[in-house]
Amino acid sequence: MTVTSIIGAQWGDEGKGKITDFLADKSKVVARSQGGNNAGHTIVVDGKKHKLHLLPSGILRKDIINVIGNGVVVNPDVLLKELANLDDERGQLFISDRAHIIMPYHKMLDGAEENSKGKSFIGTTGNGIGPCYSDKASRIGLRMGDLEDDDMIIERLEKALPRNQALLNHYGIKDDLTIDGLFETCKAWRRELGGFITDTSLLVNQHIDNGDSVLLEGAQGVHIDIEYGTYPFVTSSSPTTAGAALGSGIAPSKISDVVGVTKAYLTRVGSGPFPTELEDEVGEMIREKGQEFGTTTGRPRRCGWLDLVMLELSNRICGFTSLVITKLDILSDMDEIKVCVAYKGEDGTEINHFPSFLSYLGKCTPVYKSFTGWSSEDIDITNGIIPEEMKNFLDFVSESLNIPISIVSLGPGRDETIIF
Ligand code: GDP
Ligand code: IMO
Ligand code: MG
């Protein structure tokens, strides 16, 4: 029996969906613990691409129990659309009664707040994630469980709607939302989703007690964590091991394995510092070959070299028991591959711990270690053979961070994966 937390170690889009689907083969439960439909997890099965935003990546396997945990923010319309796109051969689904609901005014407010920021916009996915978590912290949010009780829906709406409308007004946005209209919307959601809502903390813990293997599927990445990310260019939840435990309602001590998923290079969507960013033809090549365009927004992802300074912080916060390195195939056939091992400040001083100051991150110069590239012709996935040059690269990453590598991914498909 294992409880495995799958964590995005960088700025998101590391391939968590592919790895969750891959590991789900040996699991009974897959649970999402934080974030919402800002996530975009792509899974390729038998050449067919599935894009999941809210549904856990175990949903494509019919024997898996999928859980949307209490830490997730749920847009019911998005969820219904995602469910409608799946065929009947899907896994079971349960939604936490404690998960907060993304209301129409949250999405409107997300756009209004971004517009008001001018050049310092965050580049959110525009899905109302931040405003929904704000209402949760302000104790005026609606939860999935509230849908079961008419009086509770009205009570919550009477608090939340005027406050959100006042904020929208502040940004010059007029809306035609009413308590009556939203009440009807909530009742429609109850009709469609009521049967999925339960105490998922109890459910997940029962499976753990039964000895079933559980996967906690992270969304986003440690460096857009609200606490440890490049604040304010972050998301509003905690994509960490601690966040995974809390957001799925299990004790941290129940987690046996923590898998840090990292690309062999680095990408970021949205604004914020990026010391190893490549704004040249190498970055362009990685973007095109790696198809680095957002699963949720379609925006081009910014690309750069792998950064071990970042990963040291991710590991410090999350305690990885192993690393999964994805998209190694994208770096194949390059003459030289670089890895950032430290940052050099304007005064020439080198640091190897990721700082909190955005001003430093914006101005520092990465210190690189250079590696000879490998040839795609020397990769033999079926027999688990990787080129010597790739092995050197992986050994360096593993030894520098003192974390074993458990899996390498060499393509989007399930079978393009080697277990170490
Ligand atoms: P997630 O948000 O962490 O689940 O990652 P995304 O799905 O947003 O982005 C990862 C993209 O890379 C998806 O299109 C995957 O199908 C794809 N992918 C995952 N692993 C690999 C790999 O090893 N090689 C290649 N070429 N593509 C991969
Ligand atoms: P997955 O799970 C990459 C980024 C947005 C923006 C910031 C805040 O696919 O790895 P938000 O809408 O959350 O308020 O936006 O966070 N962001 C992601 N970047 N992958 C994600 O999820 C992301 N989810 C949010 O681009 O910079
Ligand atoms: Mg993604």
Coordinates of C-alpha atoms and ligand atoms in Angstrom, one line a residue:
M1 CA 0.0 0.0 0.0
T2 CA 1.4 3.4 -0.9
V3 CA 0.1 7.0 -0.8
T4 CA 2.0 8.9 -3.4
S5 CA 1.9 12.7 -3.7
I6 CA 2.7 13.8 -7.3
I7 CA 4.1 17.3 -7.3
G8 CA 4.9 19.7 -10.1
A9 CA 8.4 20.8 -9.1
Q10 CA 8.7 23.8 -11.4
W11 CA 6.1 26.4 -12.7
G12 CA 3.5 23.9 -13.7
D13 CA 3.0 21.8 -16.9
E14 CA 5.7 19.4 -16.0
G15 CA 3.7 16.4 -17.3
K16 CA 1.9 15.5 -14.0
G17 CA -1.2 14.3 -15.9
K18 CA 0.8 11.8 -18.0
I19 CA 2.7 10.5 -14.9
T20 CA -0.5 10.3 -12.8
D21 CA -2.2 8.3 -15.6
F22 CA 0.8 6.1 -15.9
L23 CA 1.0 5.4 -12.1
A24 CA -2.8 5.0 -11.8
D25 CA -2.3 1.6 -13.3
K26 CA -1.3 0.3 -9.9
S27 CA -3.6 2.4 -7.8
K28 CA -7.2 2.4 -6.6
V29 CA -7.8 6.1 -5.9
V30 CA -6.6 9.2 -7.6
A31 CA -7.4 12.5 -5.8
R32 CA -6.9 16.1 -6.8
S33 CA -6.2 18.3 -3.7
Q34 CA -5.9 21.9 -4.8
G35 CA -6.3 24.3 -7.7
G36 CA -9.2 24.1 -10.1
N37 CA -9.7 24.4 -13.9
N38 CA -6.6 26.6 -14.1
A39 CA -4.9 23.2 -14.4
G40 CA -4.5 21.6 -17.8
H41 CA -3.4 18.0 -17.8
T42 CA -2.9 16.2 -21.1
I43 CA -3.0 12.5 -21.3
V44 CA -2.4 10.5 -24.5
V45 CA -3.8 7.0 -24.6
D46 CA -3.5 4.9 -27.8
G47 CA -2.7 8.1 -29.7
K48 CA -5.8 9.9 -28.5
K49 CA -5.3 13.2 -26.6
H50 CA -7.4 13.9 -23.5
K51 CA -7.3 17.3 -21.9
L52 CA -8.4 17.4 -18.3
H53 CA -8.8 20.5 -16.2
L54 CA -10.8 19.4 -13.1
L55 CA -11.3 15.7 -13.4
P56 CA -8.4 13.7 -11.8
S57 CA -6.2 11.9 -14.4
G58 CA -7.4 8.5 -13.1
I59 CA -10.8 9.1 -14.7
L60 CA -9.7 7.4 -18.0
R61 CA -9.3 4.1 -16.2
K62 CA -12.6 2.4 -15.4
D63 CA -11.4 0.7 -12.2
I64 CA -10.2 3.9 -10.5
I65 CA -12.0 5.9 -7.9
N66 CA -11.5 9.6 -8.6
V67 CA -11.8 12.3 -6.0
I68 CA -12.0 16.1 -6.2
G69 CA -10.8 16.9 -2.7
N70 CA -11.8 19.7 -0.3
G71 CA -8.9 21.9 -1.3
V72 CA -10.0 22.1 -5.0
V73 CA -12.2 25.0 -6.3
V74 CA -14.9 23.6 -8.6
N75 CA -16.5 25.3 -11.5
P76 CA -19.6 23.0 -11.9
D77 CA -20.2 24.0 -15.5
V78 CA -16.6 23.1 -16.5
L79 CA -16.9 19.9 -14.6
L80 CA -20.2 18.9 -16.4
K81 CA -18.7 19.7 -19.8
E82 CA -15.6 17.6 -19.0
L83 CA -17.8 14.7 -17.8
A84 CA -19.9 14.9 -21.0
N85 CA -16.8 14.6 -23.1
L86 CA -15.8 11.2 -21.6
D87 CA -17.2 7.9 -22.7
D88 CA -18.9 5.5 -20.3
E89 CA -15.8 3.5 -19.7
R90 CA -14.6 6.0 -17.1
G91 CA -13.7 5.7 -13.5
Q92 CA -16.0 6.6 -10.6
L93 CA -16.1 10.2 -9.4
F94 CA -16.6 11.8 -5.9
I95 CA -16.5 15.5 -5.0
S96 CA -15.8 16.8 -1.6
D97 CA -18.7 18.5 0.2
R98 CA -16.1 21.0 1.5
A99 CA -14.8 22.0 -2.0
H100 CA -15.6 25.6 -2.8
I101 CA -17.6 26.6 -5.9
I102 CA -16.3 29.0 -8.5
M103 CA -19.3 31.3 -9.0
P104 CA -19.9 33.4 -12.2
Y105 CA -18.8 36.6 -10.3
H106 CA -15.4 35.0 -9.5
K107 CA -14.6 34.6 -13.1
M108 CA -15.7 38.2 -13.9
L109 CA -13.7 39.5 -11.1
D110 CA -10.5 37.6 -12.2
G111 CA -10.7 39.4 -15.5
A112 CA -11.5 42.8 -14.0
E113 CA -8.6 42.5 -11.5
E114 CA -6.1 41.5 -14.2
N115 CA -7.2 44.4 -16.4
S116 CA -6.8 46.9 -13.6
K117 CA -3.1 45.8 -13.0
G118 CA -2.0 47.2 -16.4
K119 CA 1.6 46.2 -17.2
S120 CA 2.0 44.3 -13.9
F121 CA -0.8 41.8 -14.7
I122 CA -0.2 38.3 -13.4
G123 CA -1.3 36.5 -16.5
T124 CA -3.9 34.3 -14.6
T125 CA -5.9 31.7 -16.5
G126 CA -8.9 33.9 -16.1
N127 CA -10.9 31.2 -14.5
G128 CA -11.8 32.9 -11.2
I129 CA -9.4 30.9 -9.1
G130 CA -8.0 33.7 -7.1
P131 CA -11.4 35.4 -6.3
C132 CA -12.9 32.0 -5.3
Y133 CA -10.0 31.3 -2.9
S134 CA -10.3 34.9 -1.6
D135 CA -14.0 34.3 -0.7
K136 CA -13.0 31.0 0.9
A137 CA -10.5 32.9 3.2
S138 CA -13.0 35.6 3.8
R139 CA -15.5 33.0 4.9
I140 CA -18.2 33.9 2.4
G141 CA -17.7 31.1 -0.1
L142 CA -20.2 28.5 -1.2
R143 CA -19.2 24.9 -0.9
M144 CA -20.4 21.9 -2.9
G145 CA -22.1 20.5 0.2
D146 CA -24.1 23.8 0.6
L147 CA -25.9 22.9 -2.6
E148 CA -27.9 20.3 -0.7
D149 CA -29.7 22.9 1.4
D150 CA -31.8 25.7 -0.2
D151 CA -31.6 27.9 2.9
M152 CA -27.8 27.6 3.0
I153 CA -27.5 28.5 -0.6
I154 CA -29.6 31.7 -0.1
E155 CA -27.7 32.5 3.2
R156 CA -24.3 32.2 1.4
L157 CA -25.4 34.2 -1.7
E158 CA -26.8 37.0 0.4
K159 CA -23.3 37.5 1.9
A160 CA -21.2 36.8 -1.2
L161 CA -23.1 38.5 -4.0
P162 CA -23.2 42.1 -2.7
R163 CA -19.6 42.0 -1.8
N164 CA -18.5 40.7 -5.2
Q165 CA -20.8 43.1 -7.0
A166 CA -19.3 46.0 -5.0
L167 CA -15.8 44.8 -6.1
L168 CA -17.0 44.5 -9.8
N169 CA -18.5 48.0 -9.5
H170 CA -15.1 49.3 -8.2
Y171 CA -13.6 48.0 -11.4
G172 CA -16.4 49.7 -13.5
I173 CA -18.1 46.4 -14.3
K174 CA -21.9 46.3 -14.4
D175 CA -23.4 42.8 -14.0
D176 CA -26.9 41.4 -14.1
L177 CA -26.4 38.7 -11.5
T178 CA -29.2 38.3 -8.9
I179 CA -29.7 36.1 -5.9
D180 CA -32.8 34.5 -7.6
G181 CA -30.9 33.7 -10.8
L182 CA -27.9 32.3 -9.0
F183 CA -30.2 30.2 -6.7
E184 CA -31.7 28.6 -9.8
T185 CA -28.2 27.9 -11.2
C186 CA -27.2 26.3 -7.9
K187 CA -30.3 24.1 -7.9
A188 CA -29.5 23.0 -11.5
W189 CA -25.9 22.1 -10.4
R190 CA -27.4 20.1 -7.5
R191 CA -29.6 18.1 -9.9
E192 CA -26.6 17.3 -12.1
L193 CA -23.8 16.9 -9.5
G194 CA -25.5 16.1 -6.2
G195 CA -25.0 12.4 -6.6
F196 CA -21.2 12.8 -6.6
I197 CA -20.9 15.0 -3.5
T198 CA -19.7 13.3 -0.3
D199 CA -17.2 13.5 2.6
T200 CA -14.2 12.6 0.5
S201 CA -11.8 12.8 3.5
L202 CA -13.6 9.8 5.0
L203 CA -13.6 8.0 1.6
V204 CA -9.9 8.5 1.0
N205 CA -9.0 7.5 4.5
Q206 CA -11.1 4.3 4.3
H207 CA -9.2 3.3 1.2
I208 CA -5.9 3.9 2.9
D209 CA -7.1 1.9 5.9
N210 CA -8.1 -0.9 3.5
G211 CA -4.5 -1.0 2.1
D212 CA -5.4 0.5 -1.3
S213 CA -2.8 2.5 -3.1
V214 CA -3.7 6.2 -3.5
L215 CA -2.3 8.9 -5.8
L216 CA -2.6 12.6 -4.9
E217 CA -2.4 14.3 -8.2
G218 CA -0.8 17.8 -7.9
A219 CA -1.9 20.7 -10.0
Q220 CA 0.3 23.7 -10.8
G221 CA 3.9 23.7 -9.4
V222 CA 5.8 24.6 -6.3
H223 CA 7.1 27.8 -7.8
I224 CA 3.6 29.2 -8.2
D225 CA 2.7 28.2 -4.7
I226 CA 1.0 31.1 -2.7
E227 CA 3.7 30.8 0.0
Y228 CA 6.9 29.8 -1.8
G229 CA 6.3 30.9 -5.4
T230 CA 7.5 34.1 -7.0
Y231 CA 4.8 36.2 -5.2
P232 CA 2.6 37.9 -6.5
F233 CA 3.1 36.0 -9.8
V234 CA 1.6 32.9 -8.3
T235 CA -1.6 30.9 -8.1
S236 CA -3.8 31.1 -5.0
S237 CA -3.4 27.5 -3.6
S238 CA -0.5 25.4 -2.3
P239 CA 0.8 22.9 -4.8
T240 CA 3.0 21.2 -2.2
T241 CA 3.1 18.0 -0.3
A242 CA 1.5 19.8 2.7
G243 CA -1.2 21.2 0.4
A244 CA -1.8 17.7 -1.0
A245 CA -2.4 16.2 2.5
L246 CA -4.7 19.1 3.7
G247 CA -6.6 19.4 0.4
S248 CA -7.4 15.7 0.3
G249 CA -8.2 15.4 4.0
I250 CA -5.5 13.0 5.0
A251 CA -2.8 13.2 7.7
P252 CA 0.7 14.2 6.2
S253 CA 2.2 11.1 7.9
K254 CA 0.0 8.9 5.7
I255 CA 2.0 10.0 2.6
S256 CA 4.7 7.4 1.8
D257 CA 6.1 8.7 -1.5
V258 CA 6.6 12.1 -2.9
V259 CA 7.3 12.3 -6.6
G260 CA 8.7 15.5 -7.9
V261 CA 7.8 15.8 -11.6
T262 CA 10.2 18.1 -13.5
K263 CA 10.8 18.7 -17.2
A264 CA 14.3 18.3 -18.5
Y265 CA 14.1 22.0 -19.2
L266 CA 11.8 24.7 -17.8
T267 CA 8.7 26.5 -18.9
R268 CA 6.5 29.2 -17.4
V269 CA 3.1 30.6 -18.5
G270 CA 2.2 34.1 -17.4
S271 CA 4.3 36.9 -15.9
G272 CA 7.1 36.8 -13.3
P273 CA 10.8 36.3 -13.1
F274 CA 12.5 33.5 -15.0
P275 CA 16.4 33.5 -14.6
T276 CA 17.1 30.8 -17.2
E277 CA 14.6 32.0 -19.8
L278 CA 15.9 31.6 -23.4
E279 CA 14.6 34.5 -25.5
D280 CA 16.5 33.2 -28.6
E281 CA 16.4 30.5 -31.3
V282 CA 17.1 27.8 -28.7
G283 CA 14.1 28.8 -26.7
E284 CA 12.0 29.0 -29.9
M285 CA 13.2 25.5 -30.9
I286 CA 12.2 24.0 -27.5
R287 CA 8.8 25.7 -27.7
E288 CA 8.1 24.4 -31.2
K289 CA 9.5 20.9 -30.7
G290 CA 8.0 20.6 -27.2
Q291 CA 4.7 22.1 -28.3
E292 CA 4.9 24.4 -25.4
F293 CA 1.5 26.1 -25.7
G294 CA -0.8 26.2 -22.7
T295 CA -3.3 23.3 -22.3
T296 CA -5.8 25.7 -20.6
T297 CA -5.2 29.0 -22.4
G298 CA -3.3 28.1 -25.6
R299 CA -0.7 30.8 -24.7
P300 CA 2.9 30.2 -25.7
R301 CA 4.9 29.0 -22.8
R302 CA 8.2 30.8 -22.0
C303 CA 11.1 28.3 -22.2
G304 CA 14.5 28.0 -20.6
W305 CA 17.2 25.7 -19.2
L306 CA 16.6 23.4 -16.2
D307 CA 17.2 25.3 -13.0
L308 CA 18.6 23.3 -10.0
V309 CA 18.4 26.3 -7.7
M310 CA 14.6 26.2 -8.1
L311 CA 14.5 22.5 -7.6
E312 CA 16.4 22.7 -4.4
L313 CA 13.7 24.9 -2.9
S314 CA 10.9 22.6 -4.3
N315 CA 12.6 19.6 -2.6
R316 CA 13.2 21.5 0.6
I317 CA 9.5 22.3 0.9
C318 CA 8.1 19.0 -0.5
G319 CA 10.6 16.3 0.5
F320 CA 10.8 14.4 -2.8
T321 CA 11.5 10.7 -2.4
S322 CA 12.1 10.4 -6.1
L323 CA 12.1 12.5 -9.3
V324 CA 10.4 12.0 -12.6
I325 CA 12.1 13.7 -15.5
T326 CA 9.8 14.4 -18.5
K327 CA 10.3 15.6 -22.0
L328 CA 13.9 14.4 -22.4
D329 CA 13.1 13.6 -26.0
I330 CA 12.7 17.3 -26.7
L331 CA 16.3 17.9 -25.9
S332 CA 17.5 15.0 -28.1
D333 CA 19.9 15.9 -30.9
M334 CA 21.1 19.2 -29.5
D335 CA 24.9 19.8 -29.4
E336 CA 24.9 21.3 -25.9
I337 CA 22.5 21.2 -23.0
K338 CA 22.8 23.5 -20.0
V339 CA 21.7 23.2 -16.3
C340 CA 21.7 26.2 -14.0
V341 CA 23.6 25.4 -10.7
A342 CA 23.7 28.9 -9.1
Y343 CA 22.7 32.5 -9.6
K344 CA 25.3 35.4 -9.8
G345 CA 24.1 38.8 -8.4
E346 CA 25.1 42.2 -9.8
D347 CA 28.0 42.3 -7.3
G348 CA 29.4 39.0 -8.6
T349 CA 28.3 37.0 -5.5
E350 CA 26.9 33.5 -6.3
I351 CA 24.0 32.0 -4.4
N352 CA 22.5 28.6 -4.7
H353 CA 19.3 29.1 -2.7
F354 CA 16.2 30.5 -4.5
P355 CA 15.6 34.0 -3.0
S356 CA 12.2 35.6 -2.3
F357 CA 13.2 39.0 -3.9
L358 CA 11.8 39.5 -7.4
S359 CA 14.2 42.3 -7.9
Y360 CA 17.2 39.9 -7.5
L361 CA 15.6 37.3 -9.7
G362 CA 15.0 39.8 -12.4
K363 CA 18.7 40.9 -12.5
C364 CA 20.7 37.8 -11.6
T365 CA 22.7 35.8 -14.2
P366 CA 22.5 32.0 -14.2
V367 CA 25.7 30.0 -13.7
Y368 CA 25.5 27.0 -16.0
K369 CA 27.1 23.6 -16.2
S370 CA 27.2 22.4 -19.7
F371 CA 26.5 18.9 -21.0
T372 CA 27.1 17.2 -24.4
G373 CA 23.8 16.4 -26.1
W374 CA 22.6 12.9 -27.0
S375 CA 21.3 11.4 -30.2
S376 CA 17.7 10.3 -30.5
E377 CA 19.0 7.2 -32.4
D378 CA 20.6 5.9 -29.2
I379 CA 17.4 5.8 -27.2
D380 CA 15.6 2.4 -27.1
I381 CA 12.6 2.8 -24.9
T382 CA 11.4 -0.8 -25.3
N383 CA 14.6 -2.2 -23.8
G384 CA 15.0 0.7 -21.3
I385 CA 18.3 1.9 -23.0
I386 CA 19.3 5.5 -22.8
P387 CA 22.4 7.1 -24.3
E388 CA 25.5 7.6 -22.1
E389 CA 25.2 11.4 -22.5
M390 CA 21.6 11.4 -21.2
K391 CA 22.8 9.2 -18.3
N392 CA 25.5 11.8 -17.4
F393 CA 22.9 14.6 -17.4
L394 CA 20.4 12.6 -15.2
D395 CA 23.1 11.5 -12.8
F396 CA 24.2 15.1 -12.3
V397 CA 20.7 16.2 -11.6
S398 CA 20.1 13.3 -9.2
E399 CA 23.4 13.7 -7.4
S400 CA 23.2 17.5 -7.1
L401 CA 19.7 17.3 -5.5
N402 CA 20.4 14.0 -3.7
I403 CA 17.2 12.5 -5.0
P404 CA 16.9 9.2 -6.9
I405 CA 15.2 9.3 -10.4
S406 CA 12.4 6.8 -10.6
I407 CA 11.0 7.4 -14.0
V408 CA 12.0 9.1 -17.2
S409 CA 9.5 10.2 -19.8
L410 CA 10.5 10.3 -23.5
G411 CA 7.2 11.0 -25.2
P412 CA 3.6 11.8 -24.3
G413 CA 2.3 8.2 -24.6
R414 CA 2.0 5.7 -21.8
D415 CA 4.5 3.4 -23.4
E416 CA 7.1 6.2 -23.9
T417 CA 8.2 5.9 -20.3
I418 CA 11.2 4.1 -18.7
I419 CA 11.0 3.0 -15.0
F420 CA 14.5 3.1 -13.3
Ligands
GDP1 P1 0.7 18.9 -16.6 O1 -0.1 20.2 -16.4 O2 1.9 18.9 -15.6 O3 -0.1 17.7 -16.6 O4 1.4 19.0 -18.0 P2 0.6 19.5 -19.4 O5 -0.3 18.4 -19.8 O6 0.1 20.8 -19.3 O7 1.9 19.7 -20.4 C1 2.7 18.6 -20.6 C2 2.7 18.3 -22.1 O8 3.8 17.5 -22.5 C3 1.4 17.5 -22.6 O9 1.1 17.9 -23.9 C4 1.9 16.1 -22.5 O10 1.2 15.2 -23.4 C5 3.3 16.2 -23.0 N1 4.3 15.3 -22.4 C6 4.4 14.7 -21.2 N2 5.5 14.0 -21.0 C7 6.1 14.1 -22.2 C8 7.4 13.6 -22.7 O11 8.1 13.0 -22.0 N3 7.7 14.0 -24.0 C9 6.9 14.7 -24.8 N4 7.4 15.0 -26.0 N5 5.8 15.2 -24.4 C10 5.4 14.9 -23.1
IMO2 P1 -1.0 22.7 -14.4 O1 -1.8 21.9 -13.4 C1 1.1 26.4 -15.5 C2 -0.3 30.1 -13.6 C3 -1.0 31.1 -14.6 C4 -0.6 32.4 -13.9 C5 -0.7 32.0 -12.4 C6 -2.0 32.5 -11.7 O2 -1.5 22.5 -15.8 O3 0.4 22.6 -14.3 P2 -4.4 31.4 -11.8 O4 -5.4 31.3 -12.9 O5 -4.1 30.2 -11.1 O6 -4.8 32.5 -10.8 O7 -3.1 32.0 -12.5 O8 -0.5 30.6 -12.3 N1 -0.9 28.7 -13.7 C7 -0.4 27.7 -14.3 N2 0.8 27.6 -15.0 N3 0.3 25.3 -15.2 C8 -0.8 25.3 -14.4 O9 -1.4 24.2 -14.1 C9 -1.2 26.6 -13.9 N4 -2.2 27.0 -13.2 C10 -2.0 28.3 -13.0 O10 -0.5 31.0 -15.9 O11 0.7 32.7 -14.2
MG3 MG -0.7 21.8 -17.6

